[in-house]
PDB file of N, CA and C in Angstrom:
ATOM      1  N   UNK N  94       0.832  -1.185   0.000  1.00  0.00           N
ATOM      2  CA  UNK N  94       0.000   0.000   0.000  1.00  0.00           C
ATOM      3  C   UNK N  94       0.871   1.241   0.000  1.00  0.00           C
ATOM      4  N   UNK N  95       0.961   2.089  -1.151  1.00  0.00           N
ATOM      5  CA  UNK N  95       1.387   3.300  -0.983  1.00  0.00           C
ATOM      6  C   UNK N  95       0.978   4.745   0.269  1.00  0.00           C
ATOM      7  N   UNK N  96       1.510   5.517   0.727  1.00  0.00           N
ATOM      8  CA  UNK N  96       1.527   5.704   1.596  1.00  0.00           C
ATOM      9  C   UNK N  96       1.905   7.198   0.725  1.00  0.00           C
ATOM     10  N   UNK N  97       0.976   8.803   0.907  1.00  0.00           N
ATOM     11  CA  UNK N  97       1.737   9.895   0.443  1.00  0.00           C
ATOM     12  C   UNK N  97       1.364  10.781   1.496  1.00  0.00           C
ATOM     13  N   UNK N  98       2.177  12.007   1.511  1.00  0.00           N
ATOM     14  CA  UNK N  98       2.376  12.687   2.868  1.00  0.00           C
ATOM     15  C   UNK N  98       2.759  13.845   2.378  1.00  0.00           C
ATOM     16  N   UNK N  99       2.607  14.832   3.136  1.00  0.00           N
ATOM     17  CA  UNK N  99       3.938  16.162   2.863  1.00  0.00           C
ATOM     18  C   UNK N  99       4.240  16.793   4.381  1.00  0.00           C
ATOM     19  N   UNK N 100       5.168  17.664   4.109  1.00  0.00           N
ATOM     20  CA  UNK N 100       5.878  17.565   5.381  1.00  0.00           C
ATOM     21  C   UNK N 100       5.460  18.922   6.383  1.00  0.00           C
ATOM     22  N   UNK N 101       4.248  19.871   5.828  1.00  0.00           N
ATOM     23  CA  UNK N 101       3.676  20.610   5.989  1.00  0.00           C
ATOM     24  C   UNK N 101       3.193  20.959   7.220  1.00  0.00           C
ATOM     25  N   UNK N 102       2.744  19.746   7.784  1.00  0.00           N
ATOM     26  CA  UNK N 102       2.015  19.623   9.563  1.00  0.00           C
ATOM     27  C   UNK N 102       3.117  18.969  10.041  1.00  0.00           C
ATOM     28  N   UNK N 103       4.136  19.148   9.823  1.00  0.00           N
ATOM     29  CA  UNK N 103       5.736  18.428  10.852  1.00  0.00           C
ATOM     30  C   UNK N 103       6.108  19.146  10.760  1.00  0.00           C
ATOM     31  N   UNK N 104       6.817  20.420  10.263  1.00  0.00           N
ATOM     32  CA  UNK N 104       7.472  21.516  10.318  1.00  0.00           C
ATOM     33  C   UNK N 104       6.759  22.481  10.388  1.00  0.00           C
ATOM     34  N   UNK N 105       7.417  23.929  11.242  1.00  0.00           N
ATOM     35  CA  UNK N 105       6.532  25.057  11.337  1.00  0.00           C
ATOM     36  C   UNK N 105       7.775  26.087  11.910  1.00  0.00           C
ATOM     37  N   UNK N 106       7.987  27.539  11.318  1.00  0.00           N
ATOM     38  CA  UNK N 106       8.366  28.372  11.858  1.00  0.00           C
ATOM     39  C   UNK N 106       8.126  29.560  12.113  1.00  0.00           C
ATOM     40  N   UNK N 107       8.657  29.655  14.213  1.00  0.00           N
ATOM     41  CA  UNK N 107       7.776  30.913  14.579  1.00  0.00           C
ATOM     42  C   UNK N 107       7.610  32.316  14.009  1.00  0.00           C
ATOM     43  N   UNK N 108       8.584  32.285  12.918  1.00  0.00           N
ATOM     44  CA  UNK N 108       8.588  33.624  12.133  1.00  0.00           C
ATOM     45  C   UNK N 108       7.702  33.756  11.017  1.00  0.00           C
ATOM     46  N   UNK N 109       7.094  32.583  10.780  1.00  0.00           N
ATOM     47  CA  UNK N 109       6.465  32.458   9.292  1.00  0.00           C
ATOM     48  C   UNK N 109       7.277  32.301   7.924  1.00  0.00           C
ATOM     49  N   UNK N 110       8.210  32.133   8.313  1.00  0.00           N
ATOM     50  CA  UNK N 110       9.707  32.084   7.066  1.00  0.00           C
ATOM     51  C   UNK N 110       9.157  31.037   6.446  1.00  0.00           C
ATOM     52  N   UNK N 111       9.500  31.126   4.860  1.00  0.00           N
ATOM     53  CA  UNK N 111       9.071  30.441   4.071  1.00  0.00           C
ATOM     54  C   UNK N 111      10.348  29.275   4.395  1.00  0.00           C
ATOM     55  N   UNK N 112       9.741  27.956   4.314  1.00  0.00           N
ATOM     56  CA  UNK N 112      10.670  26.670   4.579  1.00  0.00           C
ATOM     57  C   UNK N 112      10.667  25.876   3.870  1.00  0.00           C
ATOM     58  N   UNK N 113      11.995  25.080   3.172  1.00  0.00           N
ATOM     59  CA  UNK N 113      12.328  24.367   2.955  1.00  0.00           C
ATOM     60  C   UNK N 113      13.280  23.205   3.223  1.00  0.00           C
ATOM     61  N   UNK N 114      13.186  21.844   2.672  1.00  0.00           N
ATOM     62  CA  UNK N 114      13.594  20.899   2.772  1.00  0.00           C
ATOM     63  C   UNK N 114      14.476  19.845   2.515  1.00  0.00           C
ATOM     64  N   UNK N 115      15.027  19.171   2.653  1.00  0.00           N
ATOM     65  CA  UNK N 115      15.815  17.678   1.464  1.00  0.00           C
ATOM     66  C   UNK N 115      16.195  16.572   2.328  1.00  0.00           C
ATOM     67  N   UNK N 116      15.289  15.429   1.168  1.00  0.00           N
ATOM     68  CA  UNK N 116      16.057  14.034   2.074  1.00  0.00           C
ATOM     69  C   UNK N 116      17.696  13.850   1.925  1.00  0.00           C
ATOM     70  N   UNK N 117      17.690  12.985   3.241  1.00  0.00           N
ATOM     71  CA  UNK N 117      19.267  13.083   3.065  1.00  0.00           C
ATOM     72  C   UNK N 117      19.470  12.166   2.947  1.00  0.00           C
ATOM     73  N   UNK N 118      18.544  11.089   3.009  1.00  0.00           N
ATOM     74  CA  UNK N 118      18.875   9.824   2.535  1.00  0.00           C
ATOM     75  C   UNK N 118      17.576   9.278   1.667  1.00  0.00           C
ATOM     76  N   UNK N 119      17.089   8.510   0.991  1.00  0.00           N
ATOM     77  CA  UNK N 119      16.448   7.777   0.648  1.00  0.00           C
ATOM     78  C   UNK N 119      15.990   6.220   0.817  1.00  0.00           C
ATOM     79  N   UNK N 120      14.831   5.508   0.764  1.00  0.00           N
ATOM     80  CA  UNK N 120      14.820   4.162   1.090  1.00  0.00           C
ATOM     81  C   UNK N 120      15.562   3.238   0.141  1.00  0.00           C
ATOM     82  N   UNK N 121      15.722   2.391   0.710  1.00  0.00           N
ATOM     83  CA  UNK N 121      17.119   1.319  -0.040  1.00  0.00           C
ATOM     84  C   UNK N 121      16.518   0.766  -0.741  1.00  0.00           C
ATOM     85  N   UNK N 122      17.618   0.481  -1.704  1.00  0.00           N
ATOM     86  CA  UNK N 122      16.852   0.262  -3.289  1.00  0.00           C
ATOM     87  C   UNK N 122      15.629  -1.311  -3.095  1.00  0.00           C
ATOM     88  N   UNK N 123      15.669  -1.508  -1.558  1.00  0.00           N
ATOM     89  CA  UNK N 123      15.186  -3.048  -1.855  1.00  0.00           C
ATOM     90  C   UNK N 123      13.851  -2.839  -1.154  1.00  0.00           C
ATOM     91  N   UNK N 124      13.822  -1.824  -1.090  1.00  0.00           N
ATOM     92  CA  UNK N 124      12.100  -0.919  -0.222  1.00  0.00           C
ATOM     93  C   UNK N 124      11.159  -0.623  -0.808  1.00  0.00           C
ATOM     94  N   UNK N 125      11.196   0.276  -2.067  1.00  0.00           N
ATOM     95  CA  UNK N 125      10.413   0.686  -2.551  1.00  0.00           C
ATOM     96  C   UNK N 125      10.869   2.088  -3.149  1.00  0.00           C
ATOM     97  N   UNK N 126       9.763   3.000  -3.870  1.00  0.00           N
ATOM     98  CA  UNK N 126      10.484   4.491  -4.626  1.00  0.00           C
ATOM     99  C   UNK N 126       9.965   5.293  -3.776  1.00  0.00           C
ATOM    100  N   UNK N 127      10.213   6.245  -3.863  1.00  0.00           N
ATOM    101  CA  UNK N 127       9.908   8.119  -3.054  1.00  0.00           C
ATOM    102  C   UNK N 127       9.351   9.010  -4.100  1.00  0.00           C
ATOM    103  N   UNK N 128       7.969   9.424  -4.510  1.00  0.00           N
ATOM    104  CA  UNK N 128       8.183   9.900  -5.632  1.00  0.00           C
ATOM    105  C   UNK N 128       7.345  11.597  -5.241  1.00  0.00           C
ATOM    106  N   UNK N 129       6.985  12.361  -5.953  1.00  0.00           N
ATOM    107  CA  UNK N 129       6.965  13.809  -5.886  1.00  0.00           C
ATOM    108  C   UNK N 129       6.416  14.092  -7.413  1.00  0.00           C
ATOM    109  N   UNK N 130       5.075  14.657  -7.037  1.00  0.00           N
ATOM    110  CA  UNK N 130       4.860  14.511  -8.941  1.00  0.00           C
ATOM    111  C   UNK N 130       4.846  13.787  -9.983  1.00  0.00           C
ATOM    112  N   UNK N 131       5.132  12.749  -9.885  1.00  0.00           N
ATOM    113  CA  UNK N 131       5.232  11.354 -10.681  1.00  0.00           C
ATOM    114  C   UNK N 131       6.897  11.355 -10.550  1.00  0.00           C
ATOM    115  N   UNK N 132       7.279  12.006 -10.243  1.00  0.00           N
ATOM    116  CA  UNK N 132       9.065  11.714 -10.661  1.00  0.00           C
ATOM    117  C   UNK N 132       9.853  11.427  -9.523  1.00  0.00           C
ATOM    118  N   UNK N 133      10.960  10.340  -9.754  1.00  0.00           N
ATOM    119  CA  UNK N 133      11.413   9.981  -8.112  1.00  0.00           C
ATOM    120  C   UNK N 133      11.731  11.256  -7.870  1.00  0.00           C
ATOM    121  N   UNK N 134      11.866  11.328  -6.557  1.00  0.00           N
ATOM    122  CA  UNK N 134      12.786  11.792  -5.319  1.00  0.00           C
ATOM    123  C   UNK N 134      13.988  11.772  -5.631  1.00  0.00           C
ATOM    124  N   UNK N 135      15.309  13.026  -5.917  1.00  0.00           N
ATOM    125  CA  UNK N 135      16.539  12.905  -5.375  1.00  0.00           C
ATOM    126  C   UNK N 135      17.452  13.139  -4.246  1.00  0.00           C
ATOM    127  N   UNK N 136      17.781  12.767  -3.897  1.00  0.00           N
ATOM    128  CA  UNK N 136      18.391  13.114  -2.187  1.00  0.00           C
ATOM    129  C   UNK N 136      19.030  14.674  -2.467  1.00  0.00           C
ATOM    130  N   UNK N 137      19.113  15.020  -1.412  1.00  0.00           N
ATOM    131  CA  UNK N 137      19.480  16.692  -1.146  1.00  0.00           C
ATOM    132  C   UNK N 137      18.911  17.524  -2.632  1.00  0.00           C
ATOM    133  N   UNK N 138      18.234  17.132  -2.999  1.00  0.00           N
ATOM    134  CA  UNK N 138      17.424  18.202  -3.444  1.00  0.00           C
ATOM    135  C   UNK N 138      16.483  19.140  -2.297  1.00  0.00           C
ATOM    136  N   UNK N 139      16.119  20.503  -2.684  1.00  0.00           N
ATOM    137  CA  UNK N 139      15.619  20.853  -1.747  1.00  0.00           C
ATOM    138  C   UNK N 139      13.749  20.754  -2.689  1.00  0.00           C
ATOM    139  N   UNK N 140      12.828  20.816  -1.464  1.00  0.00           N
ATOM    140  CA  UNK N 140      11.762  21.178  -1.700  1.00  0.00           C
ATOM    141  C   UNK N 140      10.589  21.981  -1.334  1.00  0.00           C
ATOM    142  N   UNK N 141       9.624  22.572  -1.291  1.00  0.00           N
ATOM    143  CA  UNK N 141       9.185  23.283  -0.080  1.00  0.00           C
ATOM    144  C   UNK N 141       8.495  22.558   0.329  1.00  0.00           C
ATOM    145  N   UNK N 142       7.833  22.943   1.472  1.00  0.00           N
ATOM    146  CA  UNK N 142       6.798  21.912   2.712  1.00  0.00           C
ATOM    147  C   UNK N 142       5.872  21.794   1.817  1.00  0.00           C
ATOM    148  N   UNK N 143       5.630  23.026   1.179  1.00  0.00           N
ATOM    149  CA  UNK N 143       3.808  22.339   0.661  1.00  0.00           C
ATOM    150  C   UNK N 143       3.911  21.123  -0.743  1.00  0.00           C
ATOM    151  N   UNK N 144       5.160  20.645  -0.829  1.00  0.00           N
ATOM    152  CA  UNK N 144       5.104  19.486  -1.985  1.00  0.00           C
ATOM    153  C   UNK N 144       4.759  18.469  -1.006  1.00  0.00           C
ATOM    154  N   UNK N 145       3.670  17.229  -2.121  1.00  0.00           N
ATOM    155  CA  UNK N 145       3.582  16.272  -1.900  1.00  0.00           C
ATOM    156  C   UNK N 145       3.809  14.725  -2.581  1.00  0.00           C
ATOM    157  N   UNK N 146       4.289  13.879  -1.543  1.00  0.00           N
ATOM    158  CA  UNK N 146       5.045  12.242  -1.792  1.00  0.00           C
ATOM    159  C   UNK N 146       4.289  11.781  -1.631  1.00  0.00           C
ATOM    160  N   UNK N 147       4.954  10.573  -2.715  1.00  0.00           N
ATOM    161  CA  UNK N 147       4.352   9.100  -2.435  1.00  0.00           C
ATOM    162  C   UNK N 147       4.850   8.152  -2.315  1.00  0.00           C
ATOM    163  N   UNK N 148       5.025   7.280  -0.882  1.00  0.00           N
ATOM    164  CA  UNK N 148       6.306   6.118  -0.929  1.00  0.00           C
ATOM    165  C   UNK N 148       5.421   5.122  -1.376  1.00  0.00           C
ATOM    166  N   UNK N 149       6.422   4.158  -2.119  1.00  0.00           N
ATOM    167  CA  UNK N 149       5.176   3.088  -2.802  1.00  0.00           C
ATOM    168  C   UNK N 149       6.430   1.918  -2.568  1.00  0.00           C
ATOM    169  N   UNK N 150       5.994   1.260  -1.534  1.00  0.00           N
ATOM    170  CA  UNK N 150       7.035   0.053  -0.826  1.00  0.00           C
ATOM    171  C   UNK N 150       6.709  -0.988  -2.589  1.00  0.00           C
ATOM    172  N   UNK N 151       7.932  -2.133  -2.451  1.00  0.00           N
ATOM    173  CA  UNK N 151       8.113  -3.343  -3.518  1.00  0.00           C
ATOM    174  C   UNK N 151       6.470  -4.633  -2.795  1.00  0.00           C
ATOM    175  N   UNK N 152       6.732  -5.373  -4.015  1.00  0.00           N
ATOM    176  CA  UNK N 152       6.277  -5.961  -3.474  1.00  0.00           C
ATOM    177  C   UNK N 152       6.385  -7.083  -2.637  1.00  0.00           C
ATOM    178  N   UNK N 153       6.118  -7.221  -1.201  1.00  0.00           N
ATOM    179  CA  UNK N 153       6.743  -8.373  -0.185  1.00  0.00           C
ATOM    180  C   UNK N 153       7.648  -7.892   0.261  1.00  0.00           C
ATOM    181  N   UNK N 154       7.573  -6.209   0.253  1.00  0.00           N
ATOM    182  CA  UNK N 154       8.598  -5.815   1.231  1.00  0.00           C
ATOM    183  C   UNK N 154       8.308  -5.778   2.388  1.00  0.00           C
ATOM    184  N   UNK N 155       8.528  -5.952   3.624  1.00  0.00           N
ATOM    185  CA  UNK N 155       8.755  -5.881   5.102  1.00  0.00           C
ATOM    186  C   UNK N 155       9.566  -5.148   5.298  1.00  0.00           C
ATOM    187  N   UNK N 156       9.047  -4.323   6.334  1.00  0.00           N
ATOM    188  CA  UNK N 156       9.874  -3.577   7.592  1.00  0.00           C
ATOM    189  C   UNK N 156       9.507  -2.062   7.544  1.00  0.00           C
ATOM    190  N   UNK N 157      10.567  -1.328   7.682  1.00  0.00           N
ATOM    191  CA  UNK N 157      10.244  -0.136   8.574  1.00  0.00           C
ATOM    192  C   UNK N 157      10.894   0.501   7.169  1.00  0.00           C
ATOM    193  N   UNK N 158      10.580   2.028   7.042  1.00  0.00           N
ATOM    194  CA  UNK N 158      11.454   2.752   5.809  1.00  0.00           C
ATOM    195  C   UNK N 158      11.795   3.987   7.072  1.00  0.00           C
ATOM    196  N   UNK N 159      12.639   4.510   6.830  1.00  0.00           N
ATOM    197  CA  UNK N 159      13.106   5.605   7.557  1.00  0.00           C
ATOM    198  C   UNK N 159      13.960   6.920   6.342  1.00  0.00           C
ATOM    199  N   UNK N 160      13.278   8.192   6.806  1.00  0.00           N
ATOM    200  CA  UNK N 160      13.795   9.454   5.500  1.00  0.00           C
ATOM    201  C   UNK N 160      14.269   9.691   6.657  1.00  0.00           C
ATOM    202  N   UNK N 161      15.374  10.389   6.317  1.00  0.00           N
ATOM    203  CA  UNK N 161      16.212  11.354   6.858  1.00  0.00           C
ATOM    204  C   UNK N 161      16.019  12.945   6.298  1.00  0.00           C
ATOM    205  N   UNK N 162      15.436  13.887   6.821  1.00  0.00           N
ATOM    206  CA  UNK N 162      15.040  15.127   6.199  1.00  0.00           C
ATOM    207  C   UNK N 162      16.020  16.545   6.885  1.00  0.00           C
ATOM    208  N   UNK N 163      16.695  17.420   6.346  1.00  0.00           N
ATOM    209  CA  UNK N 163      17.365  18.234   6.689  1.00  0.00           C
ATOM    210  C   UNK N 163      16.447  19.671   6.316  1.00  0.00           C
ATOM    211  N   UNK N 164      15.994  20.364   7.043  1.00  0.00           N
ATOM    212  CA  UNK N 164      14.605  21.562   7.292  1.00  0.00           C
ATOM    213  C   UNK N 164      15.693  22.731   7.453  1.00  0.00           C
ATOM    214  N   UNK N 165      14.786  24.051   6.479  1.00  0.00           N
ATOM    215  CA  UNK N 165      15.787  25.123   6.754  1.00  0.00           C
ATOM    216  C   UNK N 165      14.328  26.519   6.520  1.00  0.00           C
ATOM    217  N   UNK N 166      14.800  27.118   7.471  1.00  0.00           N
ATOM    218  CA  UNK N 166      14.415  28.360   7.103  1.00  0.00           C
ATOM    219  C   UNK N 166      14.684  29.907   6.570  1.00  0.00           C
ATOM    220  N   UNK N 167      15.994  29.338   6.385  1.00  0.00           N
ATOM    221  CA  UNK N 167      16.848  30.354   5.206  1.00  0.00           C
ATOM    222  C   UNK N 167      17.368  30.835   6.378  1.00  0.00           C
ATOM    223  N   UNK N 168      17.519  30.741   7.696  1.00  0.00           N
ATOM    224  CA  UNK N 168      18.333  31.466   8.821  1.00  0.00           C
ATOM    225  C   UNK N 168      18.818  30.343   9.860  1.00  0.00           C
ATOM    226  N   UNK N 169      17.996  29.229   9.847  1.00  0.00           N
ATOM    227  CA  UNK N 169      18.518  27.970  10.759  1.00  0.00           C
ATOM    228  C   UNK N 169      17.827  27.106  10.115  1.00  0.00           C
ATOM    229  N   UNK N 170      19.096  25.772  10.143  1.00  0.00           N
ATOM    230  CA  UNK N 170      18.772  24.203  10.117  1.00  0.00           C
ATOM    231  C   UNK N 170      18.457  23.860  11.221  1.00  0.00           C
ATOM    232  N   UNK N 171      17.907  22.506  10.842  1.00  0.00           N
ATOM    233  CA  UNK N 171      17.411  21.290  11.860  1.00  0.00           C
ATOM    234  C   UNK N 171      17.483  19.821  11.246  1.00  0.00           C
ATOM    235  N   UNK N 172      17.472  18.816  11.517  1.00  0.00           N
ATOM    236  CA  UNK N 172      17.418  17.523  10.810  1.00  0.00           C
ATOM    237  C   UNK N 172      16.388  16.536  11.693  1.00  0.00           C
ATOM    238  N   UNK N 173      15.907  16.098  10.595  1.00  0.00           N
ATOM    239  CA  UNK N 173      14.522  15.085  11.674  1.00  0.00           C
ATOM    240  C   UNK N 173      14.491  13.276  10.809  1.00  0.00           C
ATOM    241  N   UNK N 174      13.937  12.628  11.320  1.00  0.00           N
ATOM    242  CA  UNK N 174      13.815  11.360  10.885  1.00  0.00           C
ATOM    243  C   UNK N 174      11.872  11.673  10.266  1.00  0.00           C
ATOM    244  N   UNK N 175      11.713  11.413   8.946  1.00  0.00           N
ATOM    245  CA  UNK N 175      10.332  10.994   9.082  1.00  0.00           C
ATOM    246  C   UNK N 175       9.803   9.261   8.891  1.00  0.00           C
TER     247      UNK N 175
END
């Protein structure tokens, strides 16, 4: 079952600064794709919060997927697991 999200209600800053994003890692090639618009996901690309994904696990995959996301508001980073 595909699974799409954006990162919109997980990040927020108290200034209202426009924010952006990039995975820093991606799921392993034996997981499934990351995609954004129909087109994969590239790592450290940046994106803004209001884009939206779709992880779409293989089939008979098991387990857990873990993104690594690096958040900026053009004045401070942060890094989070989603």
């Amino acid at each position: 079952t595909s699974l799409t999200f954006s990162l919109s209600s997980v990040f927020s800053d108290a200034q209202s600064n426009k924010m952006r994003f990039l995975f820093t890692s991606l799921p392993a090639s034996s997981a499934g794709t990351l995609q954004t618009s129909g087109s994969n996901v590239a790592a450290n690309t940046w994106y803004d919060t209001s884009a939206s994904f779709t992880l779409t696990p293989f089939a008979n995959f098991n387990g857990n997927v873990n993104l690594n996301v690096r958040v900026t508001d053009g004045c401070e980073n942060t890094t989070g697991v989603v």
